[in-house]
Amino acid sequence: IISINNVDDQVGFTPSKITIGAFSDIYLMDSERSLLSRILPNGAHVRTVGGWGENGELFNSGADIIASYGLDIFLIDSDSHRLIRFDRQLNYIEEIDLLSLEEPIEFPIALARYSSGEILIADESNAEVKHLNLNGQIISVIGDEKYGEDRFTHVTAIAINDEDNIGVIDNSERFLVFNKSGRIMWEKEIKGGGQFLGSINSDWIISRSNGDLFIMERFSQKVIKQKNFFSKRISDLTIKDERIYAIEEDVGTIWTTLILIDE
């Protein structure tokens, strides 16, 4: 357990989103208070930025955060339609107006990133996933009307595995896997539903908000045995180096646990 009681001098910092940087620094977003914090792996607070607004480091409806392999941190602000880029120390670098793109993203809701620096953004307004480079150029659109009966209805989570395949949870009950060019490889019903998605190597890890974890494969859904269980519901979950980090809902405590996959 990593305590975050001292994340910010302001009382009441309650993170809703988490991502882990290249050097295991922990980045937390308090969506309600429009704050973004960096803490060390031992929980020591380093810096908090943000605040309510629609320019620069300010945001008013933070939806997701992700750390890139290039040491940058990306944040999507839904109502102001922006992708905001920070460096590892949380210095503001730049932003992209997602509504002005050739394929506009009106209400971004989820983020994933490739090691090459390209970004995936799920758009809540039209249930699509846009693949773009850091210049804001759209490379491809996944899950739109050309996918027919495989079109998305409401993207819950997106992730990329070590093979550069794209995993998508649609409407908390359907899991789909695409290659990097957007061709669907397979899909499977999520028995019991799932809200959070990550990967370990090429394996897909899905979690529910009650903390249940399982591996999703093309022909099976295997429960991950847990020695200890989360005491409360979780508000977000991320995976780095075979370690899961999860935030307790309303409290903000970070639980971290190592996952061992028996091949």
PDB file of C-alpha atoms in Angstrom:
ATOM      1  CA  ILE A   1       0.000   0.000   0.000  1.00  0.00           C
ATOM      2  CA  ILE A   2       1.288   3.459  -0.931  1.00  0.00           C
ATOM      3  CA  SER A   3      -0.187   6.256   1.167  1.00  0.00           C
ATOM      4  CA  ILE A   4      -0.869   9.541  -0.620  1.00  0.00           C
ATOM      5  CA  ASN A   5      -1.883  11.622   2.400  1.00  0.00           C
ATOM      6  CA  ASN A   6       0.931  14.074   1.666  1.00  0.00           C
ATOM      7  CA  VAL A   7       0.517  14.300  -2.116  1.00  0.00           C
ATOM      8  CA  ASP A   8      -0.542  17.926  -1.937  1.00  0.00           C
ATOM      9  CA  ASP A   9      -0.566  20.650   0.679  1.00  0.00           C
ATOM     10  CA  GLN A  10      -4.238  21.148  -0.061  1.00  0.00           C
ATOM     11  CA  VAL A  11      -6.463  18.901   2.013  1.00  0.00           C
ATOM     12  CA  GLY A  12      -8.651  16.445   0.162  1.00  0.00           C
ATOM     13  CA  PHE A  13      -6.571  15.439  -2.863  1.00  0.00           C
ATOM     14  CA  THR A  14      -8.401  12.336  -4.164  1.00  0.00           C
ATOM     15  CA  PRO A  15      -6.994  10.869  -7.372  1.00  0.00           C
ATOM     16  CA  SER A  16      -9.270   9.297  -9.953  1.00  0.00           C
ATOM     17  CA  LYS A  17      -6.622   8.334 -12.542  1.00  0.00           C
ATOM     18  CA  ILE A  18      -3.114   6.854 -12.327  1.00  0.00           C
ATOM     19  CA  THR A  19      -0.208   6.194 -14.684  1.00  0.00           C
ATOM     20  CA  ILE A  20       3.394   5.092 -14.093  1.00  0.00           C
ATOM     21  CA  GLY A  21       6.389   6.788 -15.692  1.00  0.00           C
ATOM     22  CA  ALA A  22       9.506   5.279 -17.246  1.00  0.00           C
ATOM     23  CA  PHE A  23      11.379   5.434 -13.923  1.00  0.00           C
ATOM     24  CA  SER A  24       8.423   4.162 -11.840  1.00  0.00           C
ATOM     25  CA  ASP A  25       7.350   7.662 -10.802  1.00  0.00           C
ATOM     26  CA  ILE A  26       3.617   7.712 -10.074  1.00  0.00           C
ATOM     27  CA  TYR A  27       1.379  10.316 -11.698  1.00  0.00           C
ATOM     28  CA  LEU A  28      -2.091  10.958 -10.263  1.00  0.00           C
ATOM     29  CA  MET A  29      -4.961  13.091 -11.517  1.00  0.00           C
ATOM     30  CA  ASP A  30      -7.688  14.485  -9.286  1.00  0.00           C
ATOM     31  CA  SER A  31     -10.384  15.094 -11.885  1.00  0.00           C
ATOM     32  CA  GLU A  32     -12.732  16.873  -9.479  1.00  0.00           C
ATOM     33  CA  ARG A  33     -10.146  19.460  -8.496  1.00  0.00           C
ATOM     34  CA  SER A  34      -8.306  19.562 -11.855  1.00  0.00           C
ATOM     35  CA  LEU A  35      -4.925  18.704 -10.345  1.00  0.00           C
ATOM     36  CA  LEU A  36      -2.081  16.525 -11.642  1.00  0.00           C
ATOM     37  CA  SER A  37       0.560  15.243  -9.195  1.00  0.00           C
ATOM     38  CA  ARG A  38       3.836  13.380  -9.375  1.00  0.00           C
ATOM     39  CA  ILE A  39       4.969  11.211  -6.472  1.00  0.00           C
ATOM     40  CA  LEU A  40       7.953   8.909  -6.028  1.00  0.00           C
ATOM     41  CA  PRO A  41       7.526   5.120  -5.701  1.00  0.00           C
ATOM     42  CA  ASN A  42       7.728   5.495  -1.905  1.00  0.00           C
ATOM     43  CA  GLY A  43       4.810   7.956  -1.908  1.00  0.00           C
ATOM     44  CA  ALA A  44       6.851  11.147  -1.407  1.00  0.00           C
ATOM     45  CA  HIS A  45       5.208  14.118  -3.101  1.00  0.00           C
ATOM     46  CA  VAL A  46       7.286  15.900  -5.757  1.00  0.00           C
ATOM     47  CA  ARG A  47       5.015  18.364  -7.535  1.00  0.00           C
ATOM     48  CA  THR A  48       1.398  19.253  -8.241  1.00  0.00           C
ATOM     49  CA  VAL A  49       0.244  21.324 -11.236  1.00  0.00           C
ATOM     50  CA  GLY A  50      -3.016  22.180 -12.931  1.00  0.00           C
ATOM     51  CA  GLY A  51      -6.060  24.006 -11.665  1.00  0.00           C
ATOM     52  CA  TRP A  52      -9.400  24.855 -13.216  1.00  0.00           C
ATOM     53  CA  GLY A  53      -9.210  26.442 -16.670  1.00  0.00           C
ATOM     54  CA  GLU A  54      -8.904  25.809 -20.392  1.00  0.00           C
ATOM     55  CA  ASN A  55      -5.402  27.002 -21.299  1.00  0.00           C
ATOM     56  CA  GLY A  56      -1.886  25.728 -20.744  1.00  0.00           C
ATOM     57  CA  GLU A  57      -1.560  23.369 -17.779  1.00  0.00           C
ATOM     58  CA  LEU A  58      -5.102  24.200 -16.612  1.00  0.00           C
ATOM     59  CA  PHE A  59      -7.981  21.797 -17.283  1.00  0.00           C
ATOM     60  CA  ASN A  60     -11.578  21.412 -16.116  1.00  0.00           C
ATOM     61  CA  SER A  61     -12.695  17.877 -17.001  1.00  0.00           C
ATOM     62  CA  GLY A  62      -9.659  15.597 -17.005  1.00  0.00           C
ATOM     63  CA  ALA A  63     -10.666  12.188 -18.379  1.00  0.00           C
ATOM     64  CA  ASP A  64      -7.431  10.168 -18.524  1.00  0.00           C
ATOM     65  CA  ILE A  65      -3.627  10.345 -18.234  1.00  0.00           C
ATOM     66  CA  ILE A  66      -0.845   8.227 -19.729  1.00  0.00           C
ATOM     67  CA  ALA A  67       2.960   8.203 -19.479  1.00  0.00           C
ATOM     68  CA  SER A  68       4.832   7.808 -22.764  1.00  0.00           C
ATOM     69  CA  TYR A  69       8.064   5.917 -23.364  1.00  0.00           C
ATOM     70  CA  GLY A  70       9.626   9.266 -24.216  1.00  0.00           C
ATOM     71  CA  LEU A  71       9.257  10.484 -20.607  1.00  0.00           C
ATOM     72  CA  ASP A  72       6.286  12.754 -21.390  1.00  0.00           C
ATOM     73  CA  ILE A  73       2.914  12.709 -19.618  1.00  0.00           C
ATOM     74  CA  PHE A  74      -0.297  13.183 -21.611  1.00  0.00           C
ATOM     75  CA  LEU A  75      -3.655  14.317 -20.242  1.00  0.00           C
ATOM     76  CA  ILE A  76      -6.970  14.579 -22.071  1.00  0.00           C
ATOM     77  CA  ASP A  77      -9.453  17.258 -21.026  1.00  0.00           C
ATOM     78  CA  SER A  78     -12.902  16.259 -22.236  1.00  0.00           C
ATOM     79  CA  ASP A  79     -14.938  19.480 -22.199  1.00  0.00           C
ATOM     80  CA  SER A  80     -12.160  21.653 -23.675  1.00  0.00           C
ATOM     81  CA  HIS A  81     -11.350  18.944 -26.288  1.00  0.00           C
ATOM     82  CA  ARG A  82      -7.586  19.047 -25.624  1.00  0.00           C
ATOM     83  CA  LEU A  83      -4.606  16.698 -25.439  1.00  0.00           C
ATOM     84  CA  ILE A  84      -2.156  18.324 -23.008  1.00  0.00           C
ATOM     85  CA  ARG A  85       1.510  17.334 -22.924  1.00  0.00           C
ATOM     86  CA  PHE A  86       3.821  17.659 -19.893  1.00  0.00           C
ATOM     87  CA  ASP A  87       7.428  16.592 -19.372  1.00  0.00           C
ATOM     88  CA  ARG A  88       8.444  14.175 -16.625  1.00  0.00           C
ATOM     89  CA  GLN A  89       8.704  17.013 -14.086  1.00  0.00           C
ATOM     90  CA  LEU A  90       5.178  18.167 -15.022  1.00  0.00           C
ATOM     91  CA  ASN A  91       6.303  21.266 -16.880  1.00  0.00           C
ATOM     92  CA  TYR A  92       3.716  22.176 -19.504  1.00  0.00           C
ATOM     93  CA  ILE A  93       5.005  21.617 -23.068  1.00  0.00           C
ATOM     94  CA  GLU A  94       2.128  21.986 -25.520  1.00  0.00           C
ATOM     95  CA  GLU A  95      -1.458  21.091 -26.292  1.00  0.00           C
ATOM     96  CA  ILE A  96      -3.464  19.881 -29.294  1.00  0.00           C
ATOM     97  CA  ASP A  97      -6.977  21.115 -29.993  1.00  0.00           C
ATOM     98  CA  LEU A  98      -8.663  17.795 -30.742  1.00  0.00           C
ATOM     99  CA  LEU A  99     -11.806  19.448 -32.090  1.00  0.00           C
ATOM    100  CA  SER A 100      -9.807  21.088 -34.895  1.00  0.00           C
ATOM    101  CA  LEU A 101      -8.385  17.824 -36.274  1.00  0.00           C
ATOM    102  CA  GLU A 102      -9.309  16.525 -39.717  1.00  0.00           C
ATOM    103  CA  GLU A 103     -11.238  13.800 -37.857  1.00  0.00           C
ATOM    104  CA  PRO A 104     -12.377  15.799 -34.792  1.00  0.00           C
ATOM    105  CA  ILE A 105     -12.408  14.292 -31.310  1.00  0.00           C
ATOM    106  CA  GLU A 106     -15.176  16.041 -29.407  1.00  0.00           C
ATOM    107  CA  PHE A 107     -15.140  14.342 -26.012  1.00  0.00           C
ATOM    108  CA  PRO A 108     -11.948  12.308 -25.429  1.00  0.00           C
ATOM    109  CA  ILE A 109     -12.426   9.671 -22.732  1.00  0.00           C
ATOM    110  CA  ALA A 110      -9.474   7.221 -22.758  1.00  0.00           C
ATOM    111  CA  LEU A 111      -5.802   7.171 -23.776  1.00  0.00           C
ATOM    112  CA  ALA A 112      -3.166   4.634 -24.824  1.00  0.00           C
ATOM    113  CA  ARG A 113       0.278   5.085 -26.381  1.00  0.00           C
ATOM    114  CA  TYR A 114       2.773   3.257 -28.580  1.00  0.00           C
ATOM    115  CA  SER A 115       6.499   3.067 -27.864  1.00  0.00           C
ATOM    116  CA  SER A 116       6.981   5.030 -31.116  1.00  0.00           C
ATOM    117  CA  GLY A 117       5.111   7.963 -29.548  1.00  0.00           C
ATOM    118  CA  GLU A 118       1.832   7.641 -31.417  1.00  0.00           C
ATOM    119  CA  ILE A 119      -1.354   8.016 -29.379  1.00  0.00           C
ATOM    120  CA  LEU A 120      -4.755   6.315 -29.305  1.00  0.00           C
ATOM    121  CA  ILE A 121      -7.694   8.391 -28.069  1.00  0.00           C
ATOM    122  CA  ALA A 122     -11.207   7.056 -27.530  1.00  0.00           C
ATOM    123  CA  ASP A 123     -13.937   9.543 -28.471  1.00  0.00           C
ATOM    124  CA  GLU A 124     -17.046   9.318 -26.291  1.00  0.00           C
ATOM    125  CA  SER A 125     -19.229  11.349 -28.637  1.00  0.00           C
ATOM    126  CA  ASN A 126     -19.119   8.887 -31.530  1.00  0.00           C
ATOM    127  CA  ALA A 127     -17.710   5.708 -29.915  1.00  0.00           C
ATOM    128  CA  GLU A 128     -14.540   5.574 -32.035  1.00  0.00           C
ATOM    129  CA  VAL A 129     -10.820   5.232 -31.340  1.00  0.00           C
ATOM    130  CA  LYS A 130      -8.559   7.635 -33.231  1.00  0.00           C
ATOM    131  CA  HIS A 131      -4.890   6.793 -33.920  1.00  0.00           C
ATOM    132  CA  LEU A 132      -2.790   9.956 -34.261  1.00  0.00           C
ATOM    133  CA  ASN A 133       0.792  11.138 -34.200  1.00  0.00           C
ATOM    134  CA  LEU A 134       2.132  13.883 -31.945  1.00  0.00           C
ATOM    135  CA  ASN A 135       1.610  16.477 -34.677  1.00  0.00           C
ATOM    136  CA  GLY A 136      -2.118  15.845 -34.381  1.00  0.00           C
ATOM    137  CA  GLN A 137      -2.401  14.057 -37.736  1.00  0.00           C
ATOM    138  CA  ILE A 138      -4.968  11.247 -37.776  1.00  0.00           C
ATOM    139  CA  ILE A 139      -3.440   7.952 -38.945  1.00  0.00           C
ATOM    140  CA  SER A 140      -6.567   5.805 -38.752  1.00  0.00           C
ATOM    141  CA  VAL A 141     -10.014   5.492 -37.148  1.00  0.00           C
ATOM    142  CA  ILE A 142     -11.065   2.269 -35.423  1.00  0.00           C
ATOM    143  CA  GLY A 143     -14.602   1.171 -34.611  1.00  0.00           C
ATOM    144  CA  ASP A 144     -16.512   3.593 -36.834  1.00  0.00           C
ATOM    145  CA  GLU A 145     -19.407   2.816 -39.176  1.00  0.00           C
ATOM    146  CA  LYS A 146     -17.256   0.905 -41.680  1.00  0.00           C
ATOM    147  CA  TYR A 147     -16.884  -1.832 -39.030  1.00  0.00           C
ATOM    148  CA  GLY A 148     -20.569  -2.718 -39.425  1.00  0.00           C
ATOM    149  CA  GLU A 149     -21.852  -4.971 -36.642  1.00  0.00           C
ATOM    150  CA  ASP A 150     -18.422  -4.717 -34.969  1.00  0.00           C
ATOM    151  CA  ARG A 151     -18.809  -0.955 -34.549  1.00  0.00           C
ATOM    152  CA  PHE A 152     -18.249   0.278 -30.982  1.00  0.00           C
ATOM    153  CA  THR A 153     -21.166   1.437 -28.840  1.00  0.00           C
ATOM    154  CA  HIS A 154     -19.353   2.933 -25.816  1.00  0.00           C
ATOM    155  CA  VAL A 155     -15.601   2.523 -25.349  1.00  0.00           C
ATOM    156  CA  THR A 156     -14.796   1.792 -21.701  1.00  0.00           C
ATOM    157  CA  ALA A 157     -11.003   1.277 -21.918  1.00  0.00           C
ATOM    158  CA  ILE A 158      -8.165   0.903 -24.441  1.00  0.00           C
ATOM    159  CA  ALA A 159      -4.634  -0.520 -24.170  1.00  0.00           C
ATOM    160  CA  ILE A 160      -1.688  -1.652 -26.313  1.00  0.00           C
ATOM    161  CA  ASN A 161       0.319  -4.826 -25.680  1.00  0.00           C
ATOM    162  CA  ASP A 162       3.974  -5.622 -26.432  1.00  0.00           C
ATOM    163  CA  GLU A 163       3.043  -6.858 -29.911  1.00  0.00           C
ATOM    164  CA  ASP A 164       1.511  -3.428 -30.715  1.00  0.00           C
ATOM    165  CA  ASN A 165      -1.958  -4.940 -30.854  1.00  0.00           C
ATOM    166  CA  ILE A 166      -4.838  -2.787 -29.603  1.00  0.00           C
ATOM    167  CA  GLY A 167      -7.275  -4.005 -26.957  1.00  0.00           C
ATOM    168  CA  VAL A 168     -10.663  -2.317 -26.538  1.00  0.00           C
ATOM    169  CA  ILE A 169     -13.371  -2.847 -23.922  1.00  0.00           C
ATOM    170  CA  ASP A 170     -16.679  -1.837 -25.478  1.00  0.00           C
ATOM    171  CA  ASN A 171     -19.657  -1.097 -23.230  1.00  0.00           C
ATOM    172  CA  SER A 172     -17.954  -3.008 -20.356  1.00  0.00           C
ATOM    173  CA  GLU A 173     -19.082  -6.332 -21.839  1.00  0.00           C
ATOM    174  CA  ARG A 174     -17.250  -6.879 -25.142  1.00  0.00           C
ATOM    175  CA  PHE A 175     -13.483  -7.213 -25.646  1.00  0.00           C
ATOM    176  CA  LEU A 176     -11.954  -6.712 -29.101  1.00  0.00           C
ATOM    177  CA  VAL A 177      -8.368  -7.002 -30.329  1.00  0.00           C
ATOM    178  CA  PHE A 178      -7.071  -5.158 -33.428  1.00  0.00           C
ATOM    179  CA  ASN A 179      -3.698  -5.022 -35.112  1.00  0.00           C
ATOM    180  CA  LYS A 180      -1.957  -1.656 -35.454  1.00  0.00           C
ATOM    181  CA  SER A 181      -3.577  -0.978 -38.832  1.00  0.00           C
ATOM    182  CA  GLY A 182      -7.034  -1.410 -37.272  1.00  0.00           C
ATOM    183  CA  ARG A 183      -7.943  -4.849 -38.626  1.00  0.00           C
ATOM    184  CA  ILE A 184      -9.994  -6.823 -36.124  1.00  0.00           C
ATOM    185  CA  MET A 185      -8.221 -10.006 -35.000  1.00  0.00           C
ATOM    186  CA  TRP A 186     -10.733 -11.448 -32.532  1.00  0.00           C
ATOM    187  CA  GLU A 187     -13.420 -10.512 -30.038  1.00  0.00           C
ATOM    188  CA  LYS A 188     -14.972 -12.149 -27.004  1.00  0.00           C
ATOM    189  CA  GLU A 189     -17.742 -11.464 -24.509  1.00  0.00           C
ATOM    190  CA  ILE A 190     -16.491 -10.399 -21.070  1.00  0.00           C
ATOM    191  CA  LYS A 191     -18.360 -12.659 -18.658  1.00  0.00           C
ATOM    192  CA  GLY A 192     -19.469 -10.522 -15.720  1.00  0.00           C
ATOM    193  CA  GLY A 193     -18.233  -7.336 -17.390  1.00  0.00           C
ATOM    194  CA  GLY A 194     -15.005  -5.375 -16.986  1.00  0.00           C
ATOM    195  CA  GLN A 195     -14.007  -1.731 -16.599  1.00  0.00           C
ATOM    196  CA  PHE A 196     -10.189  -1.590 -16.658  1.00  0.00           C
ATOM    197  CA  LEU A 197      -7.677  -2.916 -19.176  1.00  0.00           C
ATOM    198  CA  GLY A 198      -3.931  -3.418 -19.301  1.00  0.00           C
ATOM    199  CA  SER A 199      -1.371  -5.872 -20.598  1.00  0.00           C
ATOM    200  CA  ILE A 200       1.620  -7.868 -19.418  1.00  0.00           C
ATOM    201  CA  ASN A 201       3.808  -8.720 -22.405  1.00  0.00           C
ATOM    202  CA  SER A 202       1.234 -10.031 -24.888  1.00  0.00           C
ATOM    203  CA  ASP A 203      -1.369 -11.008 -22.266  1.00  0.00           C
ATOM    204  CA  TRP A 204      -4.501  -8.913 -21.722  1.00  0.00           C
ATOM    205  CA  ILE A 205      -5.467  -8.178 -18.109  1.00  0.00           C
ATOM    206  CA  ILE A 206      -9.029  -7.045 -17.372  1.00  0.00           C
ATOM    207  CA  SER A 207     -10.340  -5.889 -14.003  1.00  0.00           C
ATOM    208  CA  ARG A 208     -13.689  -5.001 -12.558  1.00  0.00           C
ATOM    209  CA  SER A 209     -14.223  -2.068 -10.202  1.00  0.00           C
ATOM    210  CA  ASN A 210     -14.534  -4.533  -7.302  1.00  0.00           C
ATOM    211  CA  GLY A 211     -10.927  -5.595  -7.898  1.00  0.00           C
ATOM    212  CA  ASP A 212     -11.506  -8.947  -9.612  1.00  0.00           C
ATOM    213  CA  LEU A 213      -8.716  -9.642 -12.109  1.00  0.00           C
ATOM    214  CA  PHE A 214      -8.585 -12.056 -15.030  1.00  0.00           C
ATOM    215  CA  ILE A 215      -6.605 -12.838 -18.170  1.00  0.00           C
ATOM    216  CA  MET A 216      -8.606 -12.553 -21.373  1.00  0.00           C
ATOM    217  CA  GLU A 217      -7.560 -14.866 -24.190  1.00  0.00           C
ATOM    218  CA  ARG A 218      -9.189 -15.612 -27.503  1.00  0.00           C
ATOM    219  CA  PHE A 219     -10.860 -18.774 -26.260  1.00  0.00           C
ATOM    220  CA  SER A 220     -10.818 -18.370 -22.480  1.00  0.00           C
ATOM    221  CA  GLN A 221     -11.249 -16.010 -19.535  1.00  0.00           C
ATOM    222  CA  LYS A 222      -9.021 -17.080 -16.622  1.00  0.00           C
ATOM    223  CA  VAL A 223      -9.423 -15.695 -13.115  1.00  0.00           C
ATOM    224  CA  ILE A 224      -6.201 -14.448 -11.493  1.00  0.00           C
ATOM    225  CA  LYS A 225      -5.915 -15.843  -7.973  1.00  0.00           C
ATOM    226  CA  GLN A 226      -5.310 -13.160  -5.355  1.00  0.00           C
ATOM    227  CA  LYS A 227      -3.747 -13.613  -1.930  1.00  0.00           C
ATOM    228  CA  ASN A 228      -5.211 -10.311  -0.749  1.00  0.00           C
ATOM    229  CA  PHE A 229      -8.263  -8.478  -2.020  1.00  0.00           C
ATOM    230  CA  PHE A 230      -8.980  -4.780  -2.369  1.00  0.00           C
ATOM    231  CA  SER A 231     -10.902  -3.438   0.625  1.00  0.00           C
ATOM    232  CA  LYS A 232     -12.919  -0.940  -1.442  1.00  0.00           C
ATOM    233  CA  ARG A 233     -13.986  -0.421  -5.052  1.00  0.00           C
ATOM    234  CA  ILE A 234     -11.280   0.919  -7.339  1.00  0.00           C
ATOM    235  CA  SER A 235     -11.486   4.019  -9.523  1.00  0.00           C
ATOM    236  CA  ASP A 236      -8.554   3.282 -11.852  1.00  0.00           C
ATOM    237  CA  LEU A 237      -5.917   0.674 -12.550  1.00  0.00           C
ATOM    238  CA  THR A 238      -2.671   0.600 -14.522  1.00  0.00           C
ATOM    239  CA  ILE A 239       0.076  -1.968 -15.156  1.00  0.00           C
ATOM    240  CA  LYS A 240       3.844  -1.541 -15.495  1.00  0.00           C
ATOM    241  CA  ASP A 241       6.521  -4.245 -15.484  1.00  0.00           C
ATOM    242  CA  GLU A 242       4.137  -6.999 -14.347  1.00  0.00           C
ATOM    243  CA  ARG A 243       2.992  -4.859 -11.419  1.00  0.00           C
ATOM    244  CA  ILE A 244      -0.562  -3.611 -11.000  1.00  0.00           C
ATOM    245  CA  TYR A 245      -1.305  -0.234  -9.422  1.00  0.00           C
ATOM    246  CA  ALA A 246      -4.901   0.482  -8.390  1.00  0.00           C
ATOM    247  CA  ILE A 247      -6.565   3.458  -6.679  1.00  0.00           C
ATOM    248  CA  GLU A 248      -9.260   2.958  -4.065  1.00  0.00           C
ATOM    249  CA  GLU A 249     -12.416   4.879  -4.902  1.00  0.00           C
ATOM    250  CA  ASP A 250     -13.098   8.044  -2.819  1.00  0.00           C
ATOM    251  CA  VAL A 251     -10.097   7.356  -0.526  1.00  0.00           C
ATOM    252  CA  GLY A 252      -7.213   7.498  -2.980  1.00  0.00           C
ATOM    253  CA  THR A 253      -5.018   4.841  -1.390  1.00  0.00           C
ATOM    254  CA  ILE A 254      -2.777   3.131  -3.975  1.00  0.00           C
ATOM    255  CA  TRP A 255      -2.569  -0.652  -3.879  1.00  0.00           C
ATOM    256  CA  THR A 256       0.284  -2.275  -5.753  1.00  0.00           C
ATOM    257  CA  THR A 257       0.785  -5.974  -6.376  1.00  0.00           C
ATOM    258  CA  LEU A 258       2.991  -8.175  -8.529  1.00  0.00           C
ATOM    259  CA  ILE A 259       1.303 -10.485 -11.047  1.00  0.00           C
ATOM    260  CA  LEU A 260       3.012 -13.786 -11.785  1.00  0.00           C
ATOM    261  CA  ILE A 261       1.858 -15.478 -14.980  1.00  0.00           C
ATOM    262  CA  ASP A 262       2.565 -19.209 -15.171  1.00  0.00           C
ATOM    263  CA  GLU A 263       3.321 -19.966 -18.791  1.00  0.00           C
TER     264      GLU A 263
END
